[in-house]
Coordinates of C-alpha atoms in Angstrom, one line a residue:
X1 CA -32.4 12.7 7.1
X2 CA -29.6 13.8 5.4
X3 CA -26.7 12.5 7.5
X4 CA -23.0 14.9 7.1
X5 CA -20.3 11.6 6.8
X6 CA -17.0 12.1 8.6
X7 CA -13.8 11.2 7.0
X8 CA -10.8 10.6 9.1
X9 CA -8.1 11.6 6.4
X10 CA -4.8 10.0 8.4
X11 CA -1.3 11.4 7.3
X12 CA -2.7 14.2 5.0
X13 CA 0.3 17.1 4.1
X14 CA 1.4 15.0 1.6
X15 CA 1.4 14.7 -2.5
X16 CA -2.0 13.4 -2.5
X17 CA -3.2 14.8 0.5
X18 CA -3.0 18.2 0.1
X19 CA -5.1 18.2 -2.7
X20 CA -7.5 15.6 -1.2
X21 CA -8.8 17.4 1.4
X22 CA -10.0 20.6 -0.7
X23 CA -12.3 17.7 -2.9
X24 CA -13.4 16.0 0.3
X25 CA -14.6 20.0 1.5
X26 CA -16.0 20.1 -1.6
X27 CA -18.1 17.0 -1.2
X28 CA -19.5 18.3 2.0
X29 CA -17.9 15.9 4.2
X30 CA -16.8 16.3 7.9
X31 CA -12.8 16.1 8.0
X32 CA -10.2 15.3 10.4
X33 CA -6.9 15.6 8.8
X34 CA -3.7 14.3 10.9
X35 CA -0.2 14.8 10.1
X36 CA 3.2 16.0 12.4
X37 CA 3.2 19.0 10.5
X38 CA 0.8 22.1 11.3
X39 CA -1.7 23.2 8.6
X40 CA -3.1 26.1 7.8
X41 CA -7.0 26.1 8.3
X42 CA -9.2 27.5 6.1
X43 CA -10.8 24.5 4.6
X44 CA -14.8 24.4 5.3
X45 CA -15.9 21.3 7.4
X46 CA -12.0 20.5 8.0
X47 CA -10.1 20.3 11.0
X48 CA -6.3 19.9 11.5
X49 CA -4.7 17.6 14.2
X50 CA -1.2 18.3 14.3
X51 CA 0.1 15.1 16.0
X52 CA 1.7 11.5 15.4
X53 CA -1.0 9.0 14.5
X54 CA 0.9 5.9 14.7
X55 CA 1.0 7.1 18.4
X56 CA -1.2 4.5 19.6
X57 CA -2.6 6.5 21.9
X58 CA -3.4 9.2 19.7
X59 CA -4.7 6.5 17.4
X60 CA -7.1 4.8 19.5
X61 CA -8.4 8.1 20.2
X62 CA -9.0 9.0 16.8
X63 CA -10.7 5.6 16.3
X64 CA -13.2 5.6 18.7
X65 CA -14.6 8.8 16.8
X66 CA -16.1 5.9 14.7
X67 CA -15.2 7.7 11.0
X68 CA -17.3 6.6 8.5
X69 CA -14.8 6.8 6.3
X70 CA -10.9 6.7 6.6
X71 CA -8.3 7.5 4.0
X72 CA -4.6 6.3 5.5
X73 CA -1.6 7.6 3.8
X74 CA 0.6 6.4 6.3
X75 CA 3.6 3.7 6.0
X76 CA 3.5 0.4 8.4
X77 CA 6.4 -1.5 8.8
X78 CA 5.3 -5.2 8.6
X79 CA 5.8 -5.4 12.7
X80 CA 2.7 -2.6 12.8
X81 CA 0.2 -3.9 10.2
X82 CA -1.0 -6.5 12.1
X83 CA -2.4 -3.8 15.0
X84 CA -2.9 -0.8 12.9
X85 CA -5.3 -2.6 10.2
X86 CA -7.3 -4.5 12.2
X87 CA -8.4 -1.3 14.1
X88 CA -9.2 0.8 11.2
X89 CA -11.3 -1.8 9.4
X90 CA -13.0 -2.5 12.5
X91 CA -13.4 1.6 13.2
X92 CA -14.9 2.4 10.0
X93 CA -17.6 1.5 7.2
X94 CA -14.9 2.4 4.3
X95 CA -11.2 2.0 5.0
X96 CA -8.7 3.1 1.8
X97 CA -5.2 1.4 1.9
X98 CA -2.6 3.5 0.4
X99 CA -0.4 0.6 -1.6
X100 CA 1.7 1.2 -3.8
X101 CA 2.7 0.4 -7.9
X102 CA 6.0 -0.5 -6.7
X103 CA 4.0 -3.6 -5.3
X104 CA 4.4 -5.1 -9.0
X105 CA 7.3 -7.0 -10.8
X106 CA 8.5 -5.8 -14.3
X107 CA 6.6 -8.6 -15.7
X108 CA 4.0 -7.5 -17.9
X109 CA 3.5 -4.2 -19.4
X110 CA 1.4 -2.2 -19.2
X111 CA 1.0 -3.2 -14.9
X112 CA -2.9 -3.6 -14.4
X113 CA -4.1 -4.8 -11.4
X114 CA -3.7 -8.5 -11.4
X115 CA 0.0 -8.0 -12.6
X116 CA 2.3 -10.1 -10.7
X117 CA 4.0 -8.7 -7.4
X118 CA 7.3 -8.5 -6.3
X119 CA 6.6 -10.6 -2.7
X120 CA 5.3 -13.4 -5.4
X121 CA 7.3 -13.4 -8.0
X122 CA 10.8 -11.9 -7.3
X123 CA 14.1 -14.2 -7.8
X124 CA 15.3 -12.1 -5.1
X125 CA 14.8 -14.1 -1.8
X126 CA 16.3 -10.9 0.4
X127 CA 13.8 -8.8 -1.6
X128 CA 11.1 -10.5 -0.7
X129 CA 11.9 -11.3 3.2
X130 CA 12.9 -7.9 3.9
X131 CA 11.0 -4.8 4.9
X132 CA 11.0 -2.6 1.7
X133 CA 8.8 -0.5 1.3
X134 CA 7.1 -2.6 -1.9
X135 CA 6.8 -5.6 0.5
X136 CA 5.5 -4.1 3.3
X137 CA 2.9 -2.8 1.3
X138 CA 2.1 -5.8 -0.7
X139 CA 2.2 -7.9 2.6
X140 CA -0.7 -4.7 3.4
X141 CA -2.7 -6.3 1.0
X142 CA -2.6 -9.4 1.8
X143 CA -3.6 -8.8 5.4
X144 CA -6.5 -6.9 3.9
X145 CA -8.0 -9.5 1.5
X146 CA -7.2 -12.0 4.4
X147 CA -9.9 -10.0 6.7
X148 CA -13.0 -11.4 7.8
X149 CA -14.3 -7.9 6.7
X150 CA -14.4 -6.2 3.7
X151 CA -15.0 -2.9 3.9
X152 CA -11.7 -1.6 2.3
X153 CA -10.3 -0.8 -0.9
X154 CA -6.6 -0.9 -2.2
X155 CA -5.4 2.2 -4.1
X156 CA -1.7 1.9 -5.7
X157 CA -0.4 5.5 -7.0
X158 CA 2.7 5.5 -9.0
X159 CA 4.9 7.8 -8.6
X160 CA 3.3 10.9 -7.4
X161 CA 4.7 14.6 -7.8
X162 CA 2.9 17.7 -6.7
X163 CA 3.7 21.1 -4.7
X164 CA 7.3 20.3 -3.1
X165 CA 7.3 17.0 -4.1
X166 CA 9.2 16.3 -7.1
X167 CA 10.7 13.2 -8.8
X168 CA 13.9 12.5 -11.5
X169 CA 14.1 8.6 -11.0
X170 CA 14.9 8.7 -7.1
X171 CA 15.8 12.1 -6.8
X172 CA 13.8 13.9 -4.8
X173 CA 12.7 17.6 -4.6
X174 CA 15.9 19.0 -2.5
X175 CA 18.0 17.3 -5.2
X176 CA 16.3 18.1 -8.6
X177 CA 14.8 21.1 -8.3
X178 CA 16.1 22.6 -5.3
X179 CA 19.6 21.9 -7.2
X180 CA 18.3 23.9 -10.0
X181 CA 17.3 26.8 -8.2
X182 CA 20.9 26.7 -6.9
X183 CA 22.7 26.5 -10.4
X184 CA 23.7 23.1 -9.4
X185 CA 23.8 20.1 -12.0
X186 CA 22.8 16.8 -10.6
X187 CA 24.2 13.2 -11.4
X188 CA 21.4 10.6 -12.6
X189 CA 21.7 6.5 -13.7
X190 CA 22.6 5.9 -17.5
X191 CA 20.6 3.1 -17.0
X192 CA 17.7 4.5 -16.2
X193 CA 17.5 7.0 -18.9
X194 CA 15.5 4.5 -21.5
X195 CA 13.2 3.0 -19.2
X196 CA 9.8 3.8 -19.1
X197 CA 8.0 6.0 -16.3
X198 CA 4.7 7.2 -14.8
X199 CA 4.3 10.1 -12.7
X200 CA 0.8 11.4 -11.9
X201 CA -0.1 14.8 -10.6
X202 CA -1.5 14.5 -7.0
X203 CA -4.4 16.5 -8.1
X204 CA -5.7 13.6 -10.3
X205 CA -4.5 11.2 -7.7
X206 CA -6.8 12.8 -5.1
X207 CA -9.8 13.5 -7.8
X208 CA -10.4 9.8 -8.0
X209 CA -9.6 8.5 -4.3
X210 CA -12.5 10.8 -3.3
X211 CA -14.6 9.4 -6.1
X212 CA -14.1 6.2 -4.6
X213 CA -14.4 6.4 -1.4
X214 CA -18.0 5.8 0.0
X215 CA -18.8 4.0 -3.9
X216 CA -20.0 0.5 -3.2
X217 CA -18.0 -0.6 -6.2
X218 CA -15.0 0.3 -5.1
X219 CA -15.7 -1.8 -1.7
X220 CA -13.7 -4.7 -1.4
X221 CA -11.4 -4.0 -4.7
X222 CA -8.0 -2.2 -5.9
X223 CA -7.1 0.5 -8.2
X224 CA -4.2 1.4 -9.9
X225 CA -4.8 5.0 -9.6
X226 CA -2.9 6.7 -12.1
X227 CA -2.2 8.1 -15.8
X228 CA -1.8 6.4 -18.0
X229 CA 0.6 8.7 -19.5
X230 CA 4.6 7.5 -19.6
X231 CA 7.6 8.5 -21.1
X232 CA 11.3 7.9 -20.7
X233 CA 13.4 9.1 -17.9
X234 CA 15.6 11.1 -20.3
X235 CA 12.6 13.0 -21.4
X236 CA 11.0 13.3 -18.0
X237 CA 14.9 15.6 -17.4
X238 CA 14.5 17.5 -20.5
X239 CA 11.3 18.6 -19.3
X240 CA 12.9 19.7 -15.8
X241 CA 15.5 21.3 -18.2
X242 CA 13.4 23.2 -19.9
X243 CA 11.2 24.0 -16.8
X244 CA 13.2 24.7 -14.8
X245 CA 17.2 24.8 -16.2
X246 CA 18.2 21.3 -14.6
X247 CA 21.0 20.1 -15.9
X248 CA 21.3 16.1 -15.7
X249 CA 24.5 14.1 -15.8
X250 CA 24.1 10.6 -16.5
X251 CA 26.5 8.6 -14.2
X252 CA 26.7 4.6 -14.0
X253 CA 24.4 3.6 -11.4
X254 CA 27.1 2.0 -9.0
X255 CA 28.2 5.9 -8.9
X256 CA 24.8 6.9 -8.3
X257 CA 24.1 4.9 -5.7
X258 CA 27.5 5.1 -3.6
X259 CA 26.4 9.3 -3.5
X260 CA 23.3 8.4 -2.3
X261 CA 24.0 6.0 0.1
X262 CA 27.8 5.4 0.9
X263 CA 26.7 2.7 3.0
X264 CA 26.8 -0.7 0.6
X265 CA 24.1 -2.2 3.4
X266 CA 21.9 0.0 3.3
X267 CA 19.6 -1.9 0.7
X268 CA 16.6 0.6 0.4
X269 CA 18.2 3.0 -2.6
X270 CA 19.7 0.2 -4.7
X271 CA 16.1 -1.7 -3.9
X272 CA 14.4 1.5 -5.2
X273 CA 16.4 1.9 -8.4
X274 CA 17.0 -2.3 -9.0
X275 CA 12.9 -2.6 -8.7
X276 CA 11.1 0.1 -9.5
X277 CA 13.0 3.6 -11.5
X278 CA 14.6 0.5 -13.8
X279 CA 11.3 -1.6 -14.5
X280 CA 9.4 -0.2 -17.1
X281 CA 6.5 1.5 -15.3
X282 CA 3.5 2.1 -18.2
X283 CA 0.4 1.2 -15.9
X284 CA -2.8 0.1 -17.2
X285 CA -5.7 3.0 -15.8
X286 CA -8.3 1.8 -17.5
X287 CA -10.4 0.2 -14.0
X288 CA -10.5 3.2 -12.6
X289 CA -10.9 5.2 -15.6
X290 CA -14.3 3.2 -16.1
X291 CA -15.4 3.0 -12.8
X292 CA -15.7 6.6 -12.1
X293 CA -16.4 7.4 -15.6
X294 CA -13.3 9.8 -16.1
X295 CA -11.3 10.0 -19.9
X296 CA -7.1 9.9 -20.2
X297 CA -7.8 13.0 -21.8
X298 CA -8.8 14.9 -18.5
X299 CA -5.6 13.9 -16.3
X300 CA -3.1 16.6 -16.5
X301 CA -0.5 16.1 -18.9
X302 CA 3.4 15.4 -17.2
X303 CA 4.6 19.1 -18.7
X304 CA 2.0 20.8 -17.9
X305 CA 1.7 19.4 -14.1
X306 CA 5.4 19.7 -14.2
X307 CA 5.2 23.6 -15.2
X308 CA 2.6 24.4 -12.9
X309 CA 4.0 22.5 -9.8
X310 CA 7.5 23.8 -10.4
X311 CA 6.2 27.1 -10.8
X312 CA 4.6 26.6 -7.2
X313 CA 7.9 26.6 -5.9
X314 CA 9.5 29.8 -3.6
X315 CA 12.9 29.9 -5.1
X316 CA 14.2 31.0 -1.6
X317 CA 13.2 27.5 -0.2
X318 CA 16.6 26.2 2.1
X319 CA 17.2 22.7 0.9
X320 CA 19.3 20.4 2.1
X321 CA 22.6 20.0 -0.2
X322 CA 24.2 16.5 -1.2
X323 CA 27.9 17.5 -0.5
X324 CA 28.6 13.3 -2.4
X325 CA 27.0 14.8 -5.5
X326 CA 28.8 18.3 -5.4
X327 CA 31.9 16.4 -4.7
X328 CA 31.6 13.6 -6.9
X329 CA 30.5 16.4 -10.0
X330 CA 33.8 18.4 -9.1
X331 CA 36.0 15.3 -9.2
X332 CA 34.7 15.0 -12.8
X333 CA 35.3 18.2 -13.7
X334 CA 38.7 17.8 -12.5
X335 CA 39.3 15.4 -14.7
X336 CA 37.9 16.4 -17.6
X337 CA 40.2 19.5 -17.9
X338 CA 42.9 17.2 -17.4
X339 CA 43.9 18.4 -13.6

């Protein structure tokens, strides 16, 4: 008898998600999708849950649906991981752990997945005892291949972009694009504009997390899931300028960072920038290239996703504005023109 599996798709309005769940339909699976935003149905076999899943009451409730398969794109703090994870793998036959390429140090290039990690390798001893986000994830793992079970697999994206979501080294959407739309320039670090970076299109990302999930190869192993395509940070802004008009000024990072955060202990941007947007990020695709028999050649190409994702955009969107950055651009006009 030909059994319909149910996939429990946990935090799923984001860059990978929203292109997930239309391969999962696809597939013919049964699909809850949770996130706090509302969603607009449509899909066939999926159903929306608007609500917080790290509610633990919401997430017990979820769990004791018994999904044969669960996809989690949410974030644990190191505090949660040692509830939330035992619970899914112990809820499910196929549990996929959204990690992380930031996991990895900048010490061998390209990153494949036996590169070294930050929590292992760092010099940085607040690095590695704090919470960021790459060791939180990394200490994910480890929890993981610690587990009396093994019915989970680690994915690591790099750094995804798709509808909304939009990258220039840290920036984010409101502050690349949405600055473009508004005829604003926006500030980026000088020394970031050599380095190496990868950015995959979530439609790719999401093409091979559903061929993974359910494959008894993929049980008990991780995945760099990713292009293989890089290219500098300075290019990666003259493709926004041709896009989409974006005008970059490259600023010393101590500048960038006091507009981002003028708070000097707030660790989390300069963490971000230090040990991720300044390694060089080429990442090795080539396991999960073979195991689900895909070719480089059929990922899209960084323009092209770029261009079509941009495109996407409404240009009436209401972003938030950086004030720092509009004040910290008119201070160099100012004295430029000698005033």
């Amino acid at each position: 008898m030909n059994v319909t599996r149910k996939v429990l798709v946990l935090g799923s309005s984001g860059a990978m998600g929203q292109y997930l769940l239309p391969r999962l339909s696809e597939l013919g699976y049964r699909i809850d999708a949770v996130s706090l935003d509302a969603a607009d149905p449509g899909l066939r076999g999926v159903t929306h849950i608007q609500a917080n899943a790290k509610d633990r009451s919401v997430y017990r409730e979820l769990l004791a649906k018994n999904y044969d398969g669960i996809v989690d794109f949410l974030t644990y703090a190191t505090g949660e991981l040692t509830w939330y994870l035992p619970q899914a793998l112990n809820h499910t036959g196929h549990y996929m752990f959204l990690s992380s390429c930031r996991v990895f140090d900048d010490k061998e290039h390209p990153v494949r997945e036996s590169s070294p990690r930050l929590i292992d390798s760092s010099d940085d001893v607040l690095l590695r005892n704090s919470d960021d986000y790459c060791i939180y994830k990394a200490r994910g793992e480890n929890i993981l291949r610690a587990s009396q079970r093994r019915n989970w697999t680690i994915v690591r994206p790099a750094t995804t972009y798709s509808f909304l979501r939009y990258q220039l080294v840290t920036l984010e959407a409101a502050d690349n694009v949405g600055r473009a739309f508004a005829g604003k320039r926006v500030v980026v670090p000088e020394q970031a504009r050599e380095k190496q970076a990868t950015l995959s299109w979530g439609g790719d990302v999401a093409r091979m997390l559903a061929g993974l999930l359910f494959l008894d190869r993929a049980i008990g192993e991780d995945f760099n899931v990713a292009t293989g395509e890089h290219h500098s940070w300075e290019e990666i802004a003259d493709y926004y300028h041709d896009i989409c008009n974006l005008e970059a000024v490259w600023v010393d990072k101590e500048d960038y960072l006091r507009i981002l955060s003028p708070d000097p202990y707030n660790m989390g941007p300069r963490w971000q920038l230090e040990y991720a947007r300044l390694f060089t990020r080429e990442t090795d695709n080539s396991k999960i290239l073979s195991t689900l028999g895909m070719k480089q050649s059929e990922l899209m190409p960084l323009y092209d996703g770029l261009k079509l994702e941009i495109g996407r955009c409404p240009k009436e969107t209401v972003w938030r504005v950086n004030t720092a950055m509009d004040d910290y651009l008119a201070a160099m006009d100012r004295r430029s023109s000698g005033r």
